[in-house]
Protein backbone atom coordinates (compact mmCIF):
# COMPACT_ATOMS: atom_id res chain seq x y z
CA UNK A 1 0.00 0.00 0.00
CA UNK A 2 1.30 3.48 -0.74
CA UNK A 3 1.34 6.13 1.95
CA UNK A 4 -1.76 7.83 0.49
CA UNK A 5 -3.71 4.58 0.33
CA UNK A 6 -2.67 3.89 3.89
CA UNK A 7 -3.94 7.30 5.02
CA UNK A 8 -7.41 6.68 3.60
CA UNK A 9 -7.68 2.96 4.28
CA UNK A 10 -10.22 1.97 6.93
CA UNK A 11 -8.47 1.58 10.28
CA UNK A 12 -10.00 -1.41 11.92
CA UNK A 13 -9.70 -1.50 15.68
CA UNK A 14 -12.56 -3.22 17.46
CA UNK A 15 -13.22 -5.31 20.54
CA UNK A 16 -15.61 -8.25 20.51
CA UNK A 17 -16.67 -9.00 24.10
CA UNK A 18 -17.36 -12.61 25.16
CA UNK A 19 -15.86 -14.03 21.98
CA UNK A 20 -15.45 -17.40 23.70
CA UNK A 21 -16.75 -18.98 26.91
CA UNK A 22 -14.77 -19.03 30.16
CA UNK A 23 -14.67 -22.87 30.18
CA UNK A 24 -12.90 -22.93 26.81
CA UNK A 25 -10.52 -20.21 28.02
CA UNK A 26 -9.66 -22.37 31.06
CA UNK A 27 -9.10 -25.42 28.81
CA UNK A 28 -6.75 -23.43 26.59
CA UNK A 29 -4.80 -22.08 29.57
CA UNK A 30 -4.37 -25.61 30.90
CA UNK A 31 -3.22 -26.82 27.49
CA UNK A 32 -0.63 -24.04 27.22
CA UNK A 33 0.62 -24.85 30.72
CA UNK A 34 1.11 -28.49 29.73
CA UNK A 35 2.96 -27.52 26.55
CA UNK A 36 5.15 -25.12 28.52
CA UNK A 37 6.16 -21.49 28.12
CA UNK A 38 9.61 -20.08 27.43
CA UNK A 39 10.69 -17.11 29.54
CA UNK A 40 11.78 -13.99 27.64
CA UNK A 41 14.35 -12.05 29.70
CA UNK A 42 15.95 -9.31 27.58
CA UNK A 43 14.72 -6.72 30.03
CA UNK A 44 15.33 -3.67 27.84
CA UNK A 45 12.58 -5.06 25.59
CA UNK A 46 10.27 -7.17 27.69
CA UNK A 47 9.71 -9.67 30.45
CA UNK A 48 7.11 -12.35 29.81
CA UNK A 49 6.42 -16.01 29.10
CA UNK A 50 5.94 -17.01 25.50
CA UNK A 51 4.63 -20.06 23.70
CA UNK A 52 5.35 -19.88 19.99
CA UNK A 53 3.17 -21.72 17.53
CA UNK A 54 0.69 -23.30 19.97
CA UNK A 55 -0.72 -25.54 17.23
CA UNK A 56 -4.26 -25.90 15.95
CA UNK A 57 -6.67 -24.59 18.58
CA UNK A 58 -10.42 -25.05 18.72
CA UNK A 59 -11.52 -21.40 18.45
CA UNK A 60 -9.12 -20.35 15.68
CA UNK A 61 -11.41 -21.09 12.73
CA UNK A 62 -14.30 -19.22 14.36
CA UNK A 63 -12.09 -16.23 15.22
CA UNK A 64 -10.81 -16.04 11.65
CA UNK A 65 -14.38 -16.28 10.32
CA UNK A 66 -15.52 -13.40 12.57
CA UNK A 67 -12.56 -11.30 11.48
CA UNK A 68 -13.16 -12.06 7.80
CA UNK A 69 -16.72 -10.80 8.22
CA UNK A 70 -15.70 -7.61 10.07
CA UNK A 71 -12.82 -6.70 7.76
CA UNK A 72 -14.44 -7.92 4.53
CA UNK A 73 -11.10 -9.50 3.67
CA UNK A 74 -10.40 -13.13 3.01
CA UNK A 75 -7.89 -14.01 5.71
CA UNK A 76 -5.76 -16.95 6.77
CA UNK A 77 -3.53 -17.55 9.76
CA UNK A 78 0.05 -16.30 9.35
CA UNK A 79 1.38 -16.65 12.91
CA UNK A 80 0.20 -17.59 16.38
CA UNK A 81 1.76 -17.24 19.80
CA UNK A 82 0.67 -17.10 23.41
CA UNK A 83 1.93 -14.52 25.90
CA UNK A 84 1.66 -14.87 29.65
CA UNK A 85 2.41 -11.92 31.92
CA UNK A 86 2.63 -12.08 35.69
CA UNK A 87 3.24 -9.19 38.15
CA UNK A 88 6.35 -7.27 37.05
CA UNK A 89 6.01 -8.30 33.39
CA UNK A 90 5.69 -6.04 30.33
CA UNK A 91 6.41 -5.86 26.63
CA UNK A 92 7.72 -2.52 25.34
CA UNK A 93 6.71 -0.85 22.08
CA UNK A 94 10.24 -0.89 20.61
CA UNK A 95 10.22 -4.69 21.00
CA UNK A 96 7.28 -4.84 18.60
CA UNK A 97 8.30 -5.54 15.02
CA UNK A 98 7.37 -3.38 12.03
CA UNK A 99 4.28 -4.74 10.30
CA UNK A 100 4.57 -3.71 6.67
CA UNK A 101 2.53 -6.68 5.43
CA UNK A 102 -0.76 -5.10 6.58
CA UNK A 103 -1.70 -8.02 8.74
CA UNK A 104 -4.73 -8.11 10.99
CA UNK A 105 -3.80 -8.79 14.61
CA UNK A 106 -6.18 -10.63 16.91
CA UNK A 107 -5.69 -10.83 20.65
CA UNK A 108 -7.90 -13.22 22.55
CA UNK A 109 -7.82 -12.50 26.29
CA UNK A 110 -7.61 -15.87 28.06
CA UNK A 111 -6.80 -14.46 31.51
CA UNK A 112 -8.61 -16.13 34.42
CA UNK A 113 -9.73 -12.75 35.80
CA UNK A 114 -9.62 -9.05 35.00
CA UNK A 115 -6.26 -7.46 35.86
CA UNK A 116 -6.46 -3.70 36.59
CA UNK A 117 -4.48 -1.54 34.11
CA UNK A 118 -3.10 -4.59 32.26
CA UNK A 119 -4.01 -3.25 28.84
CA UNK A 120 -2.58 -3.60 25.37
CA UNK A 121 -1.82 -0.23 23.77
CA UNK A 122 -1.70 0.38 20.05
CA UNK A 123 0.29 3.51 19.28
CA UNK A 124 0.81 5.79 16.33
CA UNK A 125 3.80 8.16 16.56
CA UNK A 126 4.10 7.11 20.18
CA UNK A 127 0.56 8.13 21.15
CA UNK A 128 -2.00 5.56 22.20
CA UNK A 129 -4.88 5.52 19.69
CA UNK A 130 -6.50 2.26 20.74
CA UNK A 131 -6.53 0.60 24.15
CA UNK A 132 -7.48 -3.02 24.67
CA UNK A 133 -8.33 -3.26 28.37
CA UNK A 134 -8.04 -6.44 30.40
CA UNK A 135 -11.30 -8.26 29.73
CA UNK A 136 -11.31 -12.06 29.92
CA UNK A 137 -12.78 -13.84 26.87
CA UNK A 138 -12.80 -10.65 24.74
CA UNK A 139 -11.25 -10.51 21.29
CA UNK A 140 -9.54 -7.45 19.83
CA UNK A 141 -9.14 -7.04 16.08
CA UNK A 142 -6.65 -4.44 14.89
CA UNK A 143 -5.31 -3.64 11.44
CA UNK A 144 -1.53 -3.43 11.72
CA UNK A 145 0.17 -0.77 9.64
CA UNK A 146 3.88 0.11 9.44
CA UNK A 147 3.26 3.22 11.55
CA UNK A 148 1.54 1.30 14.35
CA UNK A 149 3.39 -0.15 17.36
CA UNK A 150 1.98 -2.17 20.20
CA UNK A 151 2.95 -2.63 23.83
CA UNK A 152 1.65 -4.76 26.65
CA UNK A 153 1.40 -2.55 29.73
CA UNK A 154 3.39 -3.42 32.87
CA UNK A 155 1.48 -5.73 35.21
CA UNK A 156 1.57 -4.20 38.68
CA UNK A 157 2.92 -6.06 41.70
CA UNK A 158 0.01 -4.54 43.63
CA UNK A 159 -2.02 -7.44 42.20
CA UNK A 160 0.03 -10.39 43.38
CA UNK A 161 -2.26 -13.07 41.94
CA UNK A 162 -2.57 -11.38 38.54
CA UNK A 163 -2.09 -13.57 35.51
CA UNK A 164 -2.55 -12.30 31.98
CA UNK A 165 -2.79 -14.85 29.15
CA UNK A 166 -3.18 -13.64 25.57
CA UNK A 167 -3.47 -15.64 22.38
CA UNK A 168 -2.02 -13.41 19.63
CA UNK A 169 -2.88 -14.28 16.03
CA UNK A 170 -1.65 -12.56 12.90
CA UNK A 171 -3.85 -12.97 9.84
CA UNK A 172 -2.81 -12.28 6.25
CA UNK A 173 -4.78 -12.05 3.05
CA UNK A 174 -5.54 -15.45 1.58
CA UNK B 1 21.81 24.88 49.52
CA UNK B 2 24.21 22.35 48.08
CA UNK B 3 27.58 21.92 49.74
CA UNK B 4 30.05 19.10 49.29
CA UNK B 5 30.69 17.22 52.51
CA UNK B 6 33.95 15.78 53.82
CA UNK B 7 33.81 12.62 51.71
CA UNK B 8 34.36 14.79 48.64
CA UNK B 9 37.77 15.90 49.99
CA UNK B 10 39.12 12.47 49.08
CA UNK B 11 38.45 12.65 45.36
CA UNK B 12 40.99 9.92 44.57
CA UNK B 13 39.00 7.51 46.77
CA UNK B 14 35.77 8.44 44.99
CA UNK B 15 37.53 8.01 41.65
CA UNK B 16 38.72 4.53 42.64
CA UNK B 17 35.17 3.65 43.69
CA UNK B 18 33.82 5.04 40.41
CA UNK B 19 36.11 2.99 38.21
CA UNK B 20 35.87 -0.20 40.30
CA UNK B 21 32.09 -0.23 40.65
CA UNK B 22 30.03 -2.77 38.73
CA UNK B 23 28.04 -3.48 36.59
CA UNK B 24 28.95 0.02 35.36
CA UNK B 25 30.56 3.03 37.01
CA UNK B 26 28.50 4.61 39.77
CA UNK B 27 28.78 6.40 43.11
CA UNK B 28 26.45 6.29 46.10
CA UNK B 29 26.88 9.22 48.49
CA UNK B 30 24.87 9.20 51.73
CA UNK B 31 24.10 12.32 53.79
CA UNK B 32 24.75 14.40 50.71
CA UNK B 33 23.09 17.67 51.71
CA UNK B 34 23.46 19.30 55.14
CA UNK B 35 20.54 18.20 57.34
CA UNK B 36 19.52 21.79 58.03
CA UNK B 37 18.64 22.43 54.36
CA UNK B 38 16.44 19.37 53.79
CA UNK B 39 13.23 21.15 54.79
CA UNK B 40 14.09 24.04 52.44
CA UNK B 41 14.76 21.60 49.58
CA UNK B 42 11.37 19.99 50.12
CA UNK B 43 9.73 23.41 50.18
CA UNK B 44 11.22 24.27 46.76
CA UNK B 45 10.03 20.97 45.29
CA UNK B 46 6.61 21.44 46.85
CA UNK B 47 6.10 24.70 44.91
CA UNK B 48 6.72 23.07 41.53
CA UNK B 49 3.63 21.66 39.75
CA UNK B 50 3.73 17.92 39.00
CA UNK B 51 1.73 15.97 36.44
CA UNK B 52 1.16 12.30 35.84
CA UNK B 53 3.55 11.05 33.15
CA UNK B 54 3.00 7.73 31.45
CA UNK B 55 4.41 5.77 28.52
CA UNK B 56 5.08 2.10 27.82
CA UNK B 57 8.30 2.55 29.84
CA UNK B 58 7.13 4.47 32.91
CA UNK B 59 4.34 5.71 35.13
CA UNK B 60 5.07 8.42 37.71
CA UNK B 61 4.35 12.01 38.68
CA UNK B 62 6.97 14.53 37.62
CA UNK B 63 7.61 18.20 37.08
CA UNK B 64 8.09 19.60 33.57
CA UNK B 65 11.52 19.14 31.90
CA UNK B 66 12.25 22.84 32.46
CA UNK B 67 11.52 24.13 36.00
CA UNK B 68 8.71 26.66 36.17
CA UNK B 69 9.78 28.34 39.42
CA UNK B 70 12.90 30.45 39.77
CA UNK B 71 13.66 28.60 43.02
CA UNK B 72 13.98 25.19 41.31
CA UNK B 73 15.99 26.75 38.47
CA UNK B 74 18.36 28.23 41.05
CA UNK B 75 18.58 24.89 42.86
CA UNK B 76 19.47 23.18 39.58
CA UNK B 77 22.09 25.73 38.61
CA UNK B 78 23.69 25.64 42.03
CA UNK B 79 23.69 21.81 41.90
CA UNK B 80 25.64 21.98 38.63
CA UNK B 81 28.04 24.63 39.92
CA UNK B 82 28.74 22.63 43.09
CA UNK B 83 29.05 19.15 41.61
CA UNK B 84 30.16 19.41 37.99
CA UNK B 85 33.82 20.36 38.65
CA UNK B 86 34.27 17.56 41.19
CA UNK B 87 32.52 14.97 39.02
CA UNK B 88 34.67 15.97 36.04
CA UNK B 89 37.80 15.30 38.09
CA UNK B 90 36.46 12.07 39.63
CA UNK B 91 34.99 10.44 36.51
CA UNK B 92 37.33 11.89 33.91
CA UNK B 93 34.32 13.04 31.93
CA UNK B 94 33.80 16.72 31.28
CA UNK B 95 30.42 17.87 32.60
CA UNK B 96 29.20 21.43 33.03
CA UNK B 97 25.42 21.77 33.04
CA UNK B 98 22.62 19.66 34.45
CA UNK B 99 18.90 18.90 34.00
CA UNK B 100 16.72 18.69 37.08
CA UNK B 101 13.19 17.42 37.51
CA UNK B 102 11.36 16.37 40.65
CA UNK B 103 9.71 12.95 40.68
CA UNK B 104 7.06 11.44 42.93
CA UNK B 105 6.59 7.68 42.72
CA UNK B 106 3.39 6.52 44.41
CA UNK B 107 2.11 2.92 44.72
CA UNK B 108 1.97 1.37 41.25
CA UNK B 109 4.57 3.75 39.76
CA UNK B 110 7.68 2.40 38.01
CA UNK B 111 10.39 3.06 35.44
CA UNK B 112 11.26 -0.03 33.39
CA UNK B 113 14.77 -1.01 32.25
CA UNK B 114 16.47 1.43 29.87
CA UNK B 115 19.96 2.84 29.35
CA UNK B 116 19.39 6.66 29.26
CA UNK B 117 21.69 6.77 26.22
CA UNK B 118 20.13 8.45 23.18
CA UNK B 119 22.02 9.75 20.19
CA UNK B 120 22.05 13.53 20.06
CA UNK B 121 21.09 14.13 23.71
CA UNK B 122 24.70 14.09 24.97
CA UNK B 123 23.86 12.77 28.41
CA UNK B 124 27.16 12.03 30.13
CA UNK B 125 26.25 11.16 33.73
CA UNK B 126 22.87 10.41 35.30
CA UNK B 127 21.97 11.21 38.88
CA UNK B 128 19.19 10.74 41.42
CA UNK B 129 18.94 12.47 44.76
CA UNK B 130 16.39 11.08 47.20
CA UNK B 131 14.49 13.50 49.41
CA UNK B 132 13.02 12.66 52.81
CA UNK B 133 9.52 11.25 52.42
CA UNK B 134 6.63 11.69 54.87
CA UNK B 135 5.91 8.03 54.11
CA UNK B 136 9.12 6.19 53.12
CA UNK B 137 8.56 3.96 50.10
CA UNK B 138 8.36 0.21 49.88
CA UNK B 139 10.10 -0.72 46.61
CA UNK B 140 11.39 2.07 44.39
CA UNK B 141 14.98 0.73 44.45
CA UNK B 142 17.31 1.74 41.65
CA UNK B 143 18.34 -1.54 40.02
CA UNK B 144 21.46 -1.74 37.86
CA UNK B 145 21.77 -4.55 35.33
CA UNK B 146 24.75 -6.39 33.93
CA UNK B 147 24.47 -6.72 30.14
CA UNK B 148 26.21 -9.16 27.83
CA UNK B 149 26.68 -7.82 24.31
CA UNK B 150 26.73 -9.79 21.08
CA UNK B 151 27.48 -7.89 17.86
CA UNK B 152 26.79 -4.61 19.64
CA UNK B 153 23.32 -5.61 20.85
CA UNK B 154 22.25 -6.63 24.35
CA UNK B 155 22.02 -10.43 24.40
CA UNK B 156 21.54 -11.09 28.12
CA UNK B 157 20.65 -9.06 31.20
CA UNK B 158 20.68 -9.80 34.91
CA UNK B 159 20.37 -7.82 38.13
CA UNK B 160 23.74 -6.76 39.52
CA UNK B 161 23.04 -4.04 42.08
CA UNK B 162 20.09 -2.73 44.09
CA UNK B 163 20.29 0.77 45.56
CA UNK B 164 17.69 1.78 48.13
CA UNK B 165 16.11 5.23 47.72
CA UNK B 166 17.32 6.35 51.15
CA UNK B 167 16.65 9.97 52.16
CA UNK B 168 19.50 12.40 51.45
CA UNK B 169 21.32 9.85 49.26
CA UNK B 170 22.85 10.89 45.95
CA UNK B 171 23.51 8.32 43.22
CA UNK B 172 25.55 9.21 40.13
CA UNK B 173 26.09 6.74 37.32
CA UNK B 174 27.62 6.52 33.90
CA UNK B 175 25.47 6.81 30.77
CA UNK B 176 26.28 4.41 27.93
CA UNK B 177 24.66 1.79 25.70
CA UNK B 178 24.95 -0.73 28.53
CA UNK B 179 23.99 1.41 31.55
CA UNK B 180 20.76 -0.54 31.84
CA UNK B 181 18.79 0.35 34.96
CA UNK B 182 15.26 0.63 36.28
CA UNK B 183 13.29 1.98 39.21
CA UNK B 184 11.44 -0.93 40.75
CA UNK B 185 7.74 -0.45 41.28
CA UNK B 186 6.76 1.36 44.47
CA UNK B 187 4.18 -0.77 46.27
CA UNK B 188 3.54 1.52 49.26
CA UNK B 189 4.56 4.97 50.50
CA UNK B 190 6.03 7.79 48.49
CA UNK B 191 9.43 8.07 46.79
CA UNK B 192 10.48 11.67 46.15
CA UNK B 193 13.58 12.49 44.16
CA UNK B 194 15.39 15.03 42.06
CA UNK B 195 16.93 13.47 39.00
CA UNK B 196 18.40 14.22 35.60
CA UNK B 197 21.61 14.18 33.64
CA UNK B 198 24.90 16.02 33.57
CA UNK B 199 25.90 17.23 30.12
CA UNK B 200 29.24 18.31 28.69
PDB file of N, CA and C in Angstrom, chain B residues 78-122:
ATOM      1  N   UNK B  78      22.718  25.735  40.932  1.00  0.00           N
ATOM      2  CA  UNK B  78      23.690  25.635  42.031  1.00  0.00           C
ATOM      3  C   UNK B  78      24.198  24.196  42.167  1.00  0.00           C
ATOM      4  N   UNK B  79      23.324  23.241  41.884  1.00  0.00           N
ATOM      5  CA  UNK B  79      23.690  21.811  41.903  1.00  0.00           C
ATOM      6  C   UNK B  79      24.812  21.577  40.884  1.00  0.00           C
ATOM      7  N   UNK B  80      24.630  22.136  39.684  1.00  0.00           N
ATOM      8  CA  UNK B  80      25.641  21.979  38.632  1.00  0.00           C
ATOM      9  C   UNK B  80      26.950  22.660  39.039  1.00  0.00           C
ATOM     10  N   UNK B  81      26.838  23.881  39.556  1.00  0.00           N
ATOM     11  CA  UNK B  81      28.045  24.630  39.920  1.00  0.00           C
ATOM     12  C   UNK B  81      28.820  23.933  41.035  1.00  0.00           C
ATOM     13  N   UNK B  82      28.093  23.294  41.954  1.00  0.00           N
ATOM     14  CA  UNK B  82      28.738  22.633  43.092  1.00  0.00           C
ATOM     15  C   UNK B  82      29.363  21.304  42.684  1.00  0.00           C
ATOM     16  N   UNK B  83      28.640  20.530  41.871  1.00  0.00           N
ATOM     17  CA  UNK B  83      29.045  19.152  41.614  1.00  0.00           C
ATOM     18  C   UNK B  83      29.858  18.942  40.334  1.00  0.00           C
ATOM     19  N   UNK B  84      29.557  19.712  39.289  1.00  0.00           N
ATOM     20  CA  UNK B  84      30.164  19.406  37.987  1.00  0.00           C
ATOM     21  C   UNK B  84      31.699  19.396  38.017  1.00  0.00           C
ATOM     22  N   UNK B  85      32.345  20.392  38.644  1.00  0.00           N
ATOM     23  CA  UNK B  85      33.821  20.357  38.645  1.00  0.00           C
ATOM     24  C   UNK B  85      34.370  19.104  39.333  1.00  0.00           C
ATOM     25  N   UNK B  86      33.789  18.746  40.468  1.00  0.00           N
ATOM     26  CA  UNK B  86      34.268  17.562  41.194  1.00  0.00           C
ATOM     27  C   UNK B  86      34.013  16.290  40.386  1.00  0.00           C
ATOM     28  N   UNK B  87      32.836  16.184  39.798  1.00  0.00           N
ATOM     29  CA  UNK B  87      32.518  14.973  39.020  1.00  0.00           C
ATOM     30  C   UNK B  87      33.400  14.860  37.782  1.00  0.00           C
ATOM     31  N   UNK B  88      33.752  15.997  37.197  1.00  0.00           N
ATOM     32  CA  UNK B  88      34.666  15.971  36.044  1.00  0.00           C
ATOM     33  C   UNK B  88      36.012  15.386  36.460  1.00  0.00           C
ATOM     34  N   UNK B  89      36.492  15.804  37.618  1.00  0.00           N
ATOM     35  CA  UNK B  89      37.800  15.297  38.086  1.00  0.00           C
ATOM     36  C   UNK B  89      37.695  13.811  38.475  1.00  0.00           C
ATOM     37  N   UNK B  90      36.593  13.437  39.119  1.00  0.00           N
ATOM     38  CA  UNK B  90      36.459  12.066  39.633  1.00  0.00           C
ATOM     39  C   UNK B  90      36.236  11.057  38.499  1.00  0.00           C
ATOM     40  N   UNK B  91      35.373  11.406  37.561  1.00  0.00           N
ATOM     41  CA  UNK B  91      34.989  10.441  36.515  1.00  0.00           C
ATOM     42  C   UNK B  91      35.848  10.562  35.263  1.00  0.00           C
ATOM     43  N   UNK B  92      36.557  11.675  35.128  1.00  0.00           N
ATOM     44  CA  UNK B  92      37.335  11.895  33.915  1.00  0.00           C
ATOM     45  C   UNK B  92      36.474  12.300  32.737  1.00  0.00           C
ATOM     46  N   UNK B  93      35.230  12.622  33.006  1.00  0.00           N
ATOM     47  CA  UNK B  93      34.318  13.035  31.932  1.00  0.00           C
ATOM     48  C   UNK B  93      33.928  14.494  32.153  1.00  0.00           C
ATOM     49  N   UNK B  94      34.103  15.292  31.139  1.00  0.00           N
ATOM     50  CA  UNK B  94      33.797  16.717  31.276  1.00  0.00           C
ATOM     51  C   UNK B  94      32.279  16.925  31.361  1.00  0.00           C
ATOM     52  N   UNK B  95      31.829  17.492  32.471  1.00  0.00           N
ATOM     53  CA  UNK B  95      30.418  17.867  32.600  1.00  0.00           C
ATOM     54  C   UNK B  95      30.337  19.304  33.101  1.00  0.00           C
ATOM     55  N   UNK B  96      29.337  20.025  32.619  1.00  0.00           N
ATOM     56  CA  UNK B  96      29.195  21.430  33.031  1.00  0.00           C
ATOM     57  C   UNK B  96      27.775  21.742  33.493  1.00  0.00           C
ATOM     58  N   UNK B  97      26.782  21.389  32.670  1.00  0.00           N
ATOM     59  CA  UNK B  97      25.417  21.766  33.038  1.00  0.00           C
ATOM     60  C   UNK B  97      24.600  20.519  33.382  1.00  0.00           C
ATOM     61  N   UNK B  98      23.419  20.774  33.952  1.00  0.00           N
ATOM     62  CA  UNK B  98      22.621  19.656  34.449  1.00  0.00           C
ATOM     63  C   UNK B  98      21.130  19.921  34.229  1.00  0.00           C
ATOM     64  N   UNK B  99      20.375  18.842  33.976  1.00  0.00           N
ATOM     65  CA  UNK B  99      18.905  18.897  33.997  1.00  0.00           C
ATOM     66  C   UNK B  99      18.441  18.597  35.410  1.00  0.00           C
ATOM     67  N   UNK B 100      17.267  19.073  35.766  1.00  0.00           N
ATOM     68  CA  UNK B 100      16.719  18.688  37.075  1.00  0.00           C
ATOM     69  C   UNK B 100      15.203  18.684  37.027  1.00  0.00           C
ATOM     70  N   UNK B 101      14.642  17.530  37.355  1.00  0.00           N
ATOM     71  CA  UNK B 101      13.185  17.424  37.515  1.00  0.00           C
ATOM     72  C   UNK B 101      12.913  16.754  38.851  1.00  0.00           C
ATOM     73  N   UNK B 102      11.761  17.052  39.423  1.00  0.00           N
ATOM     74  CA  UNK B 102      11.359  16.372  40.647  1.00  0.00           C
ATOM     75  C   UNK B 102      10.386  15.257  40.288  1.00  0.00           C
ATOM     76  N   UNK B 103      10.529  14.127  40.954  1.00  0.00           N
ATOM     77  CA  UNK B 103       9.706  12.950  40.680  1.00  0.00           C
ATOM     78  C   UNK B 103       9.023  12.487  41.962  1.00  0.00           C
ATOM     79  N   UNK B 104       7.780  12.060  41.812  1.00  0.00           N
ATOM     80  CA  UNK B 104       7.061  11.442  42.928  1.00  0.00           C
ATOM     81  C   UNK B 104       6.543  10.092  42.442  1.00  0.00           C
ATOM     82  N   UNK B 105       7.047   9.032  43.042  1.00  0.00           N
ATOM     83  CA  UNK B 105       6.586   7.676  42.725  1.00  0.00           C
ATOM     84  C   UNK B 105       5.642   7.247  43.849  1.00  0.00           C
ATOM     85  N   UNK B 106       4.400   6.991  43.460  1.00  0.00           N
ATOM     86  CA  UNK B 106       3.395   6.515  44.414  1.00  0.00           C
ATOM     87  C   UNK B 106       3.135   5.039  44.130  1.00  0.00           C
ATOM     88  N   UNK B 107       2.342   4.356  44.962  1.00  0.00           N
ATOM     89  CA  UNK B 107       2.106   2.923  44.723  1.00  0.00           C
ATOM     90  C   UNK B 107       1.638   2.667  43.291  1.00  0.00           C
ATOM     91  N   UNK B 108       2.300   1.711  42.630  1.00  0.00           N
ATOM     92  CA  UNK B 108       1.971   1.367  41.248  1.00  0.00           C
ATOM     93  C   UNK B 108       2.838   2.090  40.232  1.00  0.00           C
ATOM     94  N   UNK B 109       3.692   3.025  40.684  1.00  0.00           N
ATOM     95  CA  UNK B 109       4.566   3.754  39.758  1.00  0.00           C
ATOM     96  C   UNK B 109       5.886   3.003  39.548  1.00  0.00           C
ATOM     97  N   UNK B 110       6.480   3.152  38.364  1.00  0.00           N
ATOM     98  CA  UNK B 110       7.677   2.398  38.006  1.00  0.00           C
ATOM     99  C   UNK B 110       8.392   3.099  36.849  1.00  0.00           C
ATOM    100  N   UNK B 111       9.627   2.661  36.625  1.00  0.00           N
ATOM    101  CA  UNK B 111      10.392   3.063  35.439  1.00  0.00           C
ATOM    102  C   UNK B 111      11.130   1.813  34.977  1.00  0.00           C
ATOM    103  N   UNK B 112      10.764   1.278  33.845  1.00  0.00           N
ATOM    104  CA  UNK B 112      11.262  -0.025  33.391  1.00  0.00           C
ATOM    105  C   UNK B 112      12.691   0.093  32.831  1.00  0.00           C
ATOM    106  N   UNK B 113      13.359  -1.044  32.647  1.00  0.00           N
ATOM    107  CA  UNK B 113      14.773  -1.013  32.246  1.00  0.00           C
ATOM    108  C   UNK B 113      15.040  -0.249  30.945  1.00  0.00           C
ATOM    109  N   UNK B 114      16.038   0.616  31.005  1.00  0.00           N
ATOM    110  CA  UNK B 114      16.466   1.426  29.868  1.00  0.00           C
ATOM    111  C   UNK B 114      17.883   1.910  30.162  1.00  0.00           C
ATOM    112  N   UNK B 115      18.547   2.486  29.156  1.00  0.00           N
ATOM    113  CA  UNK B 115      19.960   2.838  29.354  1.00  0.00           C
ATOM    114  C   UNK B 115      20.208   4.341  29.524  1.00  0.00           C
ATOM    115  N   UNK B 116      19.242   5.188  29.241  1.00  0.00           N
ATOM    116  CA  UNK B 116      19.389   6.661  29.263  1.00  0.00           C
ATOM    117  C   UNK B 116      20.144   7.188  28.047  1.00  0.00           C
ATOM    118  N   UNK B 117      20.884   6.303  27.355  1.00  0.00           N
ATOM    119  CA  UNK B 117      21.686   6.775  26.219  1.00  0.00           C
ATOM    120  C   UNK B 117      20.800   6.981  24.996  1.00  0.00           C
ATOM    121  N   UNK B 118      20.836   8.184  24.434  1.00  0.00           N
ATOM    122  CA  UNK B 118      20.129   8.451  23.183  1.00  0.00           C
ATOM    123  C   UNK B 118      21.003   9.348  22.333  1.00  0.00           C
ATOM    124  N   UNK B 119      21.188   8.947  21.087  1.00  0.00           N
ATOM    125  CA  UNK B 119      22.019   9.751  20.188  1.00  0.00           C
ATOM    126  C   UNK B 119      21.502  11.185  20.139  1.00  0.00           C
ATOM    127  N   UNK B 120      22.415  12.125  20.208  1.00  0.00           N
ATOM    128  CA  UNK B 120      22.048  13.534  20.056  1.00  0.00           C
ATOM    129  C   UNK B 120      21.713  14.235  21.360  1.00  0.00           C
ATOM    130  N   UNK B 121      21.457  13.475  22.442  1.00  0.00           N
ATOM    131  CA  UNK B 121      21.093  14.129  23.707  1.00  0.00           C
ATOM    132  C   UNK B 121      22.314  14.457  24.568  1.00  0.00           C
ATOM    133  N   UNK B 122      23.432  13.795  24.299  1.00  0.00           N
ATOM    134  CA  UNK B 122      24.703  14.092  24.974  1.00  0.00           C
ATOM    135  C   UNK B 122      24.608  13.997  26.499  1.00  0.00           C
TER     136      UNK B 122
END
